[in-house]
Amino acid sequence: MKNTISPITQAILLLTSPLVIGKSAQKLPLVTPARYRRLAHLLNAADLNPSDFLGDRKREAIKACKSDTKGEVLSEGDADRILARGFQLSQALDYWASRSIWVASRVDSHYPQKLKKQFRDNAPGLIYGSGEPALLDSGGLAVVGSRKSDRLVLNATADIGQLAAQANVNIISGCAKGVDQISMLSALGAGGTAIGVLGDSLIKKSLDKDYRTALLEKRLVLISTQDPSSRFETWKAMDRNKYIYGLSDVGLVMKTDYGSGGTWTGAVEQLDKLKLVPIYVRLSKRKTKGSTALLEKGAIEWPNP
């Protein structure tokens, strides 16, 4: 798709994104997601929006950000420094476009409405993507599981991916090795569709030969809330879990360790706190401590269709 950037999206990129080109990134006083939510509220209360940082009302916008009782959201010096990166932004947009990466903020039509509905003010300020954005609002089955799953679990995962394709149901997962990757590739291999939610390295994954054909055929979309060149960090992998569930209609945990790991943390967050969608657990002949604990928290036994 054509990477058309609205003025508001441009401003949010300047405020929050490192705009990584290549392998290096400057250390800048960027606005964190939590601070951006406060900033957005303050701008709205003053009848302003992020694009005003780029126009005649820049000083008004900066002044509005000083009125938060929790402290200054964005200082004038920091604002001047990060908003002066117009040339760097232009370079980053060209760099992403050459690699078929698009970006959207909440005001853009290709931003996933499901995330806005599920997370409201806590929806991510920016989504970076590769592939068909229309898939993001079509729901589907979120399939997650431990990276180190045995062959029986992985075979069952492949079967579920194929069944989803036959039923015209999206598979939504995190592209990690093991359950995540197999569920997506099985669905795509059977002619189905999939959504991959990444915590890092969107550019690298979008160039992966396993995904290129499906991306070109508009049967796959890969997204991330992190800069497309962002490297792996544990917190990023953990943070993306909620968006996997947020884009789905129902979640399925194939296998989880008890008390640790991204699969466990993401499922517990859904069952105890967010409660966005029903969570199913696939049980093997021998119940594990992890699956039993999720059932006790309110998960449902997967019927193994």
mmCIF file of C-alpha atoms in Angstrom:
data_model
loop_
_atom_site.group_PDB
_atom_site.id
_atom_site.type_symbol
_atom_site.label_atom_id
_atom_site.label_comp_id
_atom_site.label_asym_id
_atom_site.label_seq_id
_atom_site.Cartn_x
_atom_site.Cartn_y
_atom_site.Cartn_z
ATOM 1 C CA MET A 1 0.000 0.000 0.000
ATOM 2 C CA LYS A 2 1.072 3.600 -0.518
ATOM 3 C CA ASN A 3 2.704 4.964 2.623
ATOM 4 C CA THR A 4 0.794 8.251 2.920
ATOM 5 C CA ILE A 5 1.560 9.929 6.238
ATOM 6 C CA SER A 6 -0.921 12.314 7.826
ATOM 7 C CA PRO A 7 0.394 15.416 9.662
ATOM 8 C CA ILE A 8 -0.723 13.936 12.991
ATOM 9 C CA THR A 9 1.132 10.689 12.284
ATOM 10 C CA GLN A 10 4.228 12.674 11.297
ATOM 11 C CA ALA A 11 4.126 14.524 14.613
ATOM 12 C CA ILE A 12 3.655 11.340 16.640
ATOM 13 C CA LEU A 13 6.600 9.741 14.834
ATOM 14 C CA LEU A 14 8.812 12.713 15.683
ATOM 15 C CA LEU A 15 7.675 12.725 19.298
ATOM 16 C CA THR A 16 7.884 8.995 20.008
ATOM 17 C CA SER A 17 9.884 7.087 17.396
ATOM 18 C CA PRO A 18 13.688 6.652 17.298
ATOM 19 C CA LEU A 19 13.451 6.635 13.459
ATOM 20 C CA VAL A 20 16.159 4.009 13.164
ATOM 21 C CA ILE A 21 17.895 3.876 9.788
ATOM 22 C CA GLY A 22 20.388 1.047 9.527
ATOM 23 C CA LYS A 23 21.779 -0.317 12.762
ATOM 24 C CA SER A 24 22.313 2.781 14.897
ATOM 25 C CA ALA A 25 19.928 5.026 16.811
ATOM 26 C CA GLN A 26 20.520 8.313 18.603
ATOM 27 C CA LYS A 27 19.806 8.657 22.286
ATOM 28 C CA LEU A 28 16.986 11.180 22.360
ATOM 29 C CA PRO A 29 14.457 12.411 24.975
ATOM 30 C CA LEU A 30 11.578 10.673 23.198
ATOM 31 C CA VAL A 31 8.067 10.648 24.643
ATOM 32 C CA THR A 32 7.312 7.235 26.155
ATOM 33 C CA PRO A 33 3.932 5.534 25.538
ATOM 34 C CA ALA A 34 2.735 6.420 29.058
ATOM 35 C CA ARG A 35 3.776 10.046 28.676
ATOM 36 C CA TYR A 36 2.249 10.199 25.196
ATOM 37 C CA ARG A 37 -1.145 9.206 26.614
ATOM 38 C CA ARG A 38 -0.895 12.103 29.076
ATOM 39 C CA LEU A 39 0.272 14.426 26.308
ATOM 40 C CA ALA A 40 -2.673 13.459 24.087
ATOM 41 C CA HIS A 41 -5.151 14.189 26.897
ATOM 42 C CA LEU A 42 -3.589 17.599 27.563
ATOM 43 C CA LEU A 43 -3.623 18.546 23.887
ATOM 44 C CA ASN A 44 -7.255 17.486 23.524
ATOM 45 C CA ALA A 45 -8.248 19.527 26.596
ATOM 46 C CA ALA A 46 -6.616 22.583 24.999
ATOM 47 C CA ASP A 47 -8.371 21.969 21.647
ATOM 48 C CA LEU A 48 -5.051 20.986 20.069
ATOM 49 C CA ASN A 49 -3.669 17.861 18.398
ATOM 50 C CA PRO A 50 -0.136 16.519 17.787
ATOM 51 C CA SER A 51 0.109 18.143 14.343
ATOM 52 C CA ASP A 52 0.050 21.547 16.061
ATOM 53 C CA PHE A 53 3.628 20.863 17.162
ATOM 54 C CA LEU A 54 4.561 21.250 13.481
ATOM 55 C CA GLY A 55 2.686 24.491 12.798
ATOM 56 C CA ASP A 56 1.993 27.974 14.087
ATOM 57 C CA ARG A 57 0.574 26.650 17.370
ATOM 58 C CA LYS A 58 3.761 24.842 18.417
ATOM 59 C CA ARG A 59 4.339 27.034 21.482
ATOM 60 C CA GLU A 60 0.714 26.613 22.539
ATOM 61 C CA ALA A 61 1.124 22.838 22.286
ATOM 62 C CA ILE A 62 4.312 22.880 24.353
ATOM 63 C CA LYS A 63 2.666 25.142 26.947
ATOM 64 C CA ALA A 64 -0.311 22.754 27.187
ATOM 65 C CA CYS A 65 2.074 19.926 28.058
ATOM 66 C CA LYS A 66 3.288 21.755 31.161
ATOM 67 C CA SER A 67 -0.089 21.748 32.920
ATOM 68 C CA ASP A 68 -0.175 18.098 34.057
ATOM 69 C CA THR A 69 -0.337 17.644 37.836
ATOM 70 C CA LYS A 70 2.033 14.672 37.492
ATOM 71 C CA GLY A 71 4.764 16.929 36.156
ATOM 72 C CA GLU A 72 5.983 18.275 32.858
ATOM 73 C CA VAL A 73 5.187 15.892 30.019
ATOM 74 C CA LEU A 74 7.466 17.519 27.453
ATOM 75 C CA SER A 75 9.927 20.351 28.047
ATOM 76 C CA GLU A 76 10.469 23.074 25.479
ATOM 77 C CA GLY A 77 14.093 22.039 24.995
ATOM 78 C CA ASP A 78 13.237 18.374 24.452
ATOM 79 C CA ALA A 79 10.415 19.305 22.086
ATOM 80 C CA ASP A 80 12.687 21.482 19.975
ATOM 81 C CA ARG A 81 15.300 18.739 19.789
ATOM 82 C CA ILE A 82 13.076 15.840 18.750
ATOM 83 C CA LEU A 83 10.767 17.853 16.478
ATOM 84 C CA ALA A 84 13.734 19.166 14.505
ATOM 85 C CA ARG A 85 14.281 15.727 12.958
ATOM 86 C CA GLY A 86 12.309 16.454 9.791
ATOM 87 C CA PHE A 87 15.067 15.270 7.449
ATOM 88 C CA GLN A 88 15.602 12.122 9.520
ATOM 89 C CA LEU A 89 11.859 11.421 9.371
ATOM 90 C CA SER A 90 11.896 11.782 5.589
ATOM 91 C CA GLN A 91 14.835 9.364 5.378
ATOM 92 C CA ALA A 92 13.087 6.847 7.650
ATOM 93 C CA LEU A 93 9.859 6.991 5.621
ATOM 94 C CA ASP A 94 11.789 6.372 2.392
ATOM 95 C CA TYR A 95 13.721 3.545 4.062
ATOM 96 C CA TRP A 96 10.503 1.877 5.258
ATOM 97 C CA ALA A 97 8.688 2.386 1.945
ATOM 98 C CA SER A 98 11.530 0.713 0.047
ATOM 99 C CA ARG A 99 10.955 -2.325 2.264
ATOM 100 C CA SER A 100 7.133 -2.210 1.956
ATOM 101 C CA ILE A 101 6.637 -1.012 5.542
ATOM 102 C CA TRP A 102 3.681 1.243 6.318
ATOM 103 C CA VAL A 103 2.845 3.167 9.493
ATOM 104 C CA ALA A 104 -0.444 4.339 10.987
ATOM 105 C CA SER A 105 -1.596 6.347 13.983
ATOM 106 C CA ARG A 106 -5.053 6.190 15.505
ATOM 107 C CA VAL A 107 -6.408 8.863 13.129
ATOM 108 C CA ASP A 108 -5.503 6.874 10.013
ATOM 109 C CA SER A 109 -8.032 4.678 8.210
ATOM 110 C CA HIS A 110 -5.690 1.664 8.092
ATOM 111 C CA TYR A 111 -5.119 1.679 11.861
ATOM 112 C CA PRO A 112 -6.830 -1.453 13.303
ATOM 113 C CA GLN A 113 -10.209 -0.495 14.716
ATOM 114 C CA LYS A 114 -10.215 -3.612 16.916
ATOM 115 C CA LEU A 115 -7.274 -2.241 18.902
ATOM 116 C CA LYS A 116 -9.019 1.128 19.333
ATOM 117 C CA LYS A 117 -12.151 -0.634 20.546
ATOM 118 C CA GLN A 118 -10.380 -3.052 22.890
ATOM 119 C CA PHE A 119 -7.802 -0.692 24.399
ATOM 120 C CA ARG A 120 -9.395 2.732 23.923
ATOM 121 C CA ASP A 121 -7.011 5.391 25.281
ATOM 122 C CA ASN A 122 -4.392 2.715 25.881
ATOM 123 C CA ALA A 123 -4.290 1.664 22.219
ATOM 124 C CA PRO A 124 -0.768 2.086 20.844
ATOM 125 C CA GLY A 125 -0.059 5.500 19.332
ATOM 126 C CA LEU A 126 1.605 3.977 16.268
ATOM 127 C CA ILE A 127 1.386 0.700 14.373
ATOM 128 C CA TYR A 128 4.058 -0.281 11.861
ATOM 129 C CA GLY A 129 3.113 -2.973 9.367
ATOM 130 C CA SER A 130 3.861 -4.971 6.254
ATOM 131 C CA GLY A 131 1.159 -6.658 4.215
ATOM 132 C CA GLU A 132 -2.608 -6.227 3.978
ATOM 133 C CA PRO A 133 -3.907 -3.949 6.799
ATOM 134 C CA ALA A 134 -7.556 -4.902 6.126
ATOM 135 C CA LEU A 135 -6.870 -8.297 7.725
ATOM 136 C CA LEU A 136 -6.327 -6.597 11.098
ATOM 137 C CA ASP A 137 -10.042 -6.063 11.658
ATOM 138 C CA SER A 138 -11.190 -9.521 10.553
ATOM 139 C CA GLY A 139 -10.675 -11.213 13.943
ATOM 140 C CA GLY A 140 -9.682 -14.845 14.248
ATOM 141 C CA LEU A 141 -8.017 -17.390 16.507
ATOM 142 C CA ALA A 142 -4.955 -16.386 18.529
ATOM 143 C CA VAL A 143 -2.626 -19.393 18.891
ATOM 144 C CA VAL A 144 0.282 -19.170 21.333
ATOM 145 C CA GLY A 145 2.603 -21.581 23.078
ATOM 146 C CA SER A 146 6.018 -22.192 24.561
ATOM 147 C CA ARG A 147 8.957 -22.095 22.157
ATOM 148 C CA LYS A 148 10.201 -25.439 23.500
ATOM 149 C CA SER A 149 7.144 -27.561 22.778
ATOM 150 C CA ASP A 150 7.377 -31.262 21.980
ATOM 151 C CA ARG A 151 6.583 -32.814 18.617
ATOM 152 C CA LEU A 152 3.039 -33.847 19.612
ATOM 153 C CA VAL A 153 2.166 -30.246 20.504
ATOM 154 C CA LEU A 154 3.696 -28.911 17.302
ATOM 155 C CA ASN A 155 1.830 -31.485 15.176
ATOM 156 C CA ALA A 156 -1.434 -30.535 16.871
ATOM 157 C CA THR A 157 -0.615 -26.873 16.220
ATOM 158 C CA ALA A 158 -0.124 -27.586 12.525
ATOM 159 C CA ASP A 159 -3.501 -29.341 12.397
ATOM 160 C CA ILE A 160 -5.212 -26.326 13.987
ATOM 161 C CA GLY A 161 -3.597 -23.979 11.479
ATOM 162 C CA GLN A 162 -4.876 -26.083 8.605
ATOM 163 C CA LEU A 163 -8.382 -26.330 10.101
ATOM 164 C CA ALA A 164 -8.465 -22.554 10.510
ATOM 165 C CA ALA A 165 -7.548 -22.108 6.847
ATOM 166 C CA GLN A 166 -10.315 -24.492 5.780
ATOM 167 C CA ALA A 167 -12.807 -22.554 7.913
ATOM 168 C CA ASN A 168 -11.625 -19.154 6.585
ATOM 169 C CA VAL A 169 -10.511 -18.123 10.074
ATOM 170 C CA ASN A 170 -7.431 -15.969 10.606
ATOM 171 C CA ILE A 171 -4.582 -17.331 12.682
ATOM 172 C CA ILE A 172 -3.107 -14.621 14.893
ATOM 173 C CA SER A 173 0.215 -15.205 16.595
ATOM 174 C CA GLY A 174 3.619 -13.789 17.404
ATOM 175 C CA CYS A 175 5.926 -15.310 14.738
ATOM 176 C CA ALA A 176 8.233 -16.780 17.407
ATOM 177 C CA LYS A 177 9.814 -20.159 16.712
ATOM 178 C CA GLY A 178 7.751 -23.157 17.755
ATOM 179 C CA VAL A 179 3.974 -22.951 18.215
ATOM 180 C CA ASP A 180 3.594 -19.358 16.983
ATOM 181 C CA GLN A 181 5.434 -19.856 13.727
ATOM 182 C CA ILE A 182 3.982 -23.283 12.954
ATOM 183 C CA SER A 183 0.394 -22.142 13.497
ATOM 184 C CA MET A 184 0.885 -19.283 11.019
ATOM 185 C CA LEU A 185 2.846 -21.205 8.398
ATOM 186 C CA SER A 186 0.393 -24.129 8.502
ATOM 187 C CA ALA A 187 -2.541 -21.808 7.903
ATOM 188 C CA LEU A 188 -0.731 -19.972 5.110
ATOM 189 C CA GLY A 189 0.431 -23.235 3.544
ATOM 190 C CA ALA A 190 -3.185 -24.397 3.400
ATOM 191 C CA GLY A 191 -4.238 -21.226 1.593
ATOM 192 C CA GLY A 192 -5.440 -19.388 4.690
ATOM 193 C CA THR A 193 -4.688 -16.001 6.224
ATOM 194 C CA ALA A 194 -2.667 -14.889 9.226
ATOM 195 C CA ILE A 195 -1.677 -11.922 11.367
ATOM 196 C CA GLY A 196 1.758 -11.788 12.963
ATOM 197 C CA VAL A 197 2.287 -9.431 15.913
ATOM 198 C CA LEU A 198 5.971 -8.773 16.507
ATOM 199 C CA GLY A 199 7.905 -7.259 19.373
ATOM 200 C CA ASP A 200 10.923 -6.406 17.232
ATOM 201 C CA SER A 201 12.630 -6.706 13.831
ATOM 202 C CA LEU A 202 9.620 -6.060 11.577
ATOM 203 C CA ILE A 203 11.830 -5.282 8.577
ATOM 204 C CA LYS A 204 13.837 -8.483 8.994
ATOM 205 C CA LYS A 205 10.734 -10.644 9.378
ATOM 206 C CA SER A 206 8.940 -9.027 6.432
ATOM 207 C CA LEU A 207 11.834 -10.079 4.194
ATOM 208 C CA ASP A 208 11.759 -13.687 5.447
ATOM 209 C CA LYS A 209 11.268 -16.089 2.518
ATOM 210 C CA ASP A 210 8.674 -18.040 4.534
ATOM 211 C CA TYR A 211 6.386 -15.008 4.563
ATOM 212 C CA ARG A 212 7.104 -13.096 1.344
ATOM 213 C CA THR A 213 4.619 -14.933 -0.912
ATOM 214 C CA ALA A 214 1.735 -14.602 1.539
ATOM 215 C CA LEU A 215 2.537 -10.905 2.056
ATOM 216 C CA LEU A 216 2.464 -10.295 -1.697
ATOM 217 C CA GLU A 217 -0.790 -12.274 -2.029
ATOM 218 C CA LYS A 218 -2.382 -10.148 0.733
ATOM 219 C CA ARG A 219 -3.010 -13.215 2.914
ATOM 220 C CA LEU A 220 -0.689 -12.045 5.677
ATOM 221 C CA VAL A 221 -0.020 -8.882 7.624
ATOM 222 C CA LEU A 222 2.850 -8.396 10.066
ATOM 223 C CA ILE A 223 2.664 -5.559 12.588
ATOM 224 C CA SER A 224 4.630 -4.106 15.471
ATOM 225 C CA THR A 225 4.306 -1.210 17.889
ATOM 226 C CA GLN A 226 8.105 -0.874 17.843
ATOM 227 C CA ASP A 227 10.371 0.809 15.299
ATOM 228 C CA PRO A 228 10.715 -1.551 12.284
ATOM 229 C CA SER A 229 14.449 -1.939 12.944
ATOM 230 C CA SER A 230 13.998 -2.452 16.685
ATOM 231 C CA ARG A 231 16.058 -5.247 18.233
ATOM 232 C CA PHE A 232 14.783 -7.949 20.576
ATOM 233 C CA GLU A 233 14.233 -7.072 24.214
ATOM 234 C CA THR A 234 12.247 -9.249 26.604
ATOM 235 C CA TRP A 235 9.827 -6.478 27.595
ATOM 236 C CA LYS A 236 8.912 -5.872 23.943
ATOM 237 C CA ALA A 237 8.042 -9.539 23.459
ATOM 238 C CA MET A 238 5.928 -9.444 26.610
ATOM 239 C CA ASP A 239 4.201 -6.198 25.618
ATOM 240 C CA ARG A 240 3.061 -7.510 22.238
ATOM 241 C CA ASN A 241 1.138 -10.418 23.821
ATOM 242 C CA LYS A 242 -1.886 -8.289 24.656
ATOM 243 C CA TYR A 243 -2.172 -7.122 21.054
ATOM 244 C CA ILE A 244 -2.219 -10.720 19.796
ATOM 245 C CA TYR A 245 -5.303 -11.312 21.930
ATOM 246 C CA GLY A 246 -6.720 -7.843 21.211
ATOM 247 C CA LEU A 247 -6.901 -8.565 17.482
ATOM 248 C CA SER A 248 -8.534 -11.970 17.963
ATOM 249 C CA ASP A 249 -11.989 -13.262 18.804
ATOM 250 C CA VAL A 250 -10.711 -16.121 20.945
ATOM 251 C CA GLY A 251 -7.326 -17.299 22.244
ATOM 252 C CA LEU A 252 -5.804 -20.786 22.396
ATOM 253 C CA VAL A 253 -2.814 -21.718 24.563
ATOM 254 C CA MET A 254 -1.215 -24.857 23.180
ATOM 255 C CA LYS A 255 1.326 -25.249 25.968
ATOM 256 C CA THR A 256 2.736 -23.059 28.716
ATOM 257 C CA ASP A 257 5.295 -23.344 31.456
ATOM 258 C CA TYR A 258 3.992 -22.548 34.906
ATOM 259 C CA GLY A 259 4.802 -19.135 36.342
ATOM 260 C CA SER A 260 7.260 -17.921 33.706
ATOM 261 C CA GLY A 261 7.655 -17.064 30.035
ATOM 262 C CA GLY A 262 5.724 -14.891 27.613
ATOM 263 C CA THR A 263 2.956 -17.430 26.965
ATOM 264 C CA TRP A 264 2.173 -17.735 30.671
ATOM 265 C CA THR A 265 2.411 -13.985 31.332
ATOM 266 C CA GLY A 266 0.196 -13.070 28.386
ATOM 267 C CA ALA A 267 -2.490 -15.635 29.243
ATOM 268 C CA VAL A 268 -2.567 -14.670 32.916
ATOM 269 C CA GLU A 269 -2.814 -10.984 31.986
ATOM 270 C CA GLN A 270 -5.891 -11.802 29.899
ATOM 271 C CA LEU A 271 -7.545 -14.020 32.493
ATOM 272 C CA ASP A 272 -6.830 -11.855 35.537
ATOM 273 C CA LYS A 273 -6.846 -8.326 34.183
ATOM 274 C CA LEU A 274 -7.704 -7.497 30.576
ATOM 275 C CA LYS A 275 -10.320 -10.198 29.872
ATOM 276 C CA LEU A 276 -10.576 -9.214 26.193
ATOM 277 C CA VAL A 277 -11.477 -12.627 24.745
ATOM 278 C CA PRO A 278 -12.207 -16.185 25.955
ATOM 279 C CA ILE A 279 -9.015 -18.171 26.543
ATOM 280 C CA TYR A 280 -8.870 -21.886 25.723
ATOM 281 C CA VAL A 281 -6.188 -24.342 26.787
ATOM 282 C CA ARG A 282 -5.319 -27.479 24.864
ATOM 283 C CA LEU A 283 -4.870 -30.387 27.250
ATOM 284 C CA SER A 284 -2.668 -33.365 26.495
ATOM 285 C CA LYS A 285 -3.326 -36.793 27.953
ATOM 286 C CA ARG A 286 -1.115 -35.754 30.809
ATOM 287 C CA LYS A 287 -2.152 -32.393 32.249
ATOM 288 C CA THR A 288 0.710 -29.990 32.946
ATOM 289 C CA LYS A 289 0.974 -27.649 35.901
ATOM 290 C CA GLY A 290 0.747 -24.646 33.570
ATOM 291 C CA SER A 291 -2.428 -25.723 31.790
ATOM 292 C CA THR A 292 -4.095 -26.765 35.056
ATOM 293 C CA ALA A 293 -3.329 -23.373 36.600
ATOM 294 C CA LEU A 294 -4.853 -21.544 33.630
ATOM 295 C CA LEU A 295 -8.019 -23.632 33.900
ATOM 296 C CA GLU A 296 -8.263 -22.665 37.559
ATOM 297 C CA LYS A 297 -8.023 -19.014 36.529
ATOM 298 C CA GLY A 298 -10.967 -19.347 34.161
ATOM 299 C CA ALA A 299 -9.580 -20.724 30.919
ATOM 300 C CA ILE A 300 -11.683 -23.268 28.994
ATOM 301 C CA GLU A 301 -10.644 -26.729 27.808
ATOM 302 C CA TRP A 302 -10.103 -26.756 24.030
ATOM 303 C CA PRO A 303 -12.545 -29.230 22.404
ATOM 304 C CA ASN A 304 -9.992 -30.547 19.861
ATOM 305 C CA PRO A 305 -12.308 -30.328 16.816
#
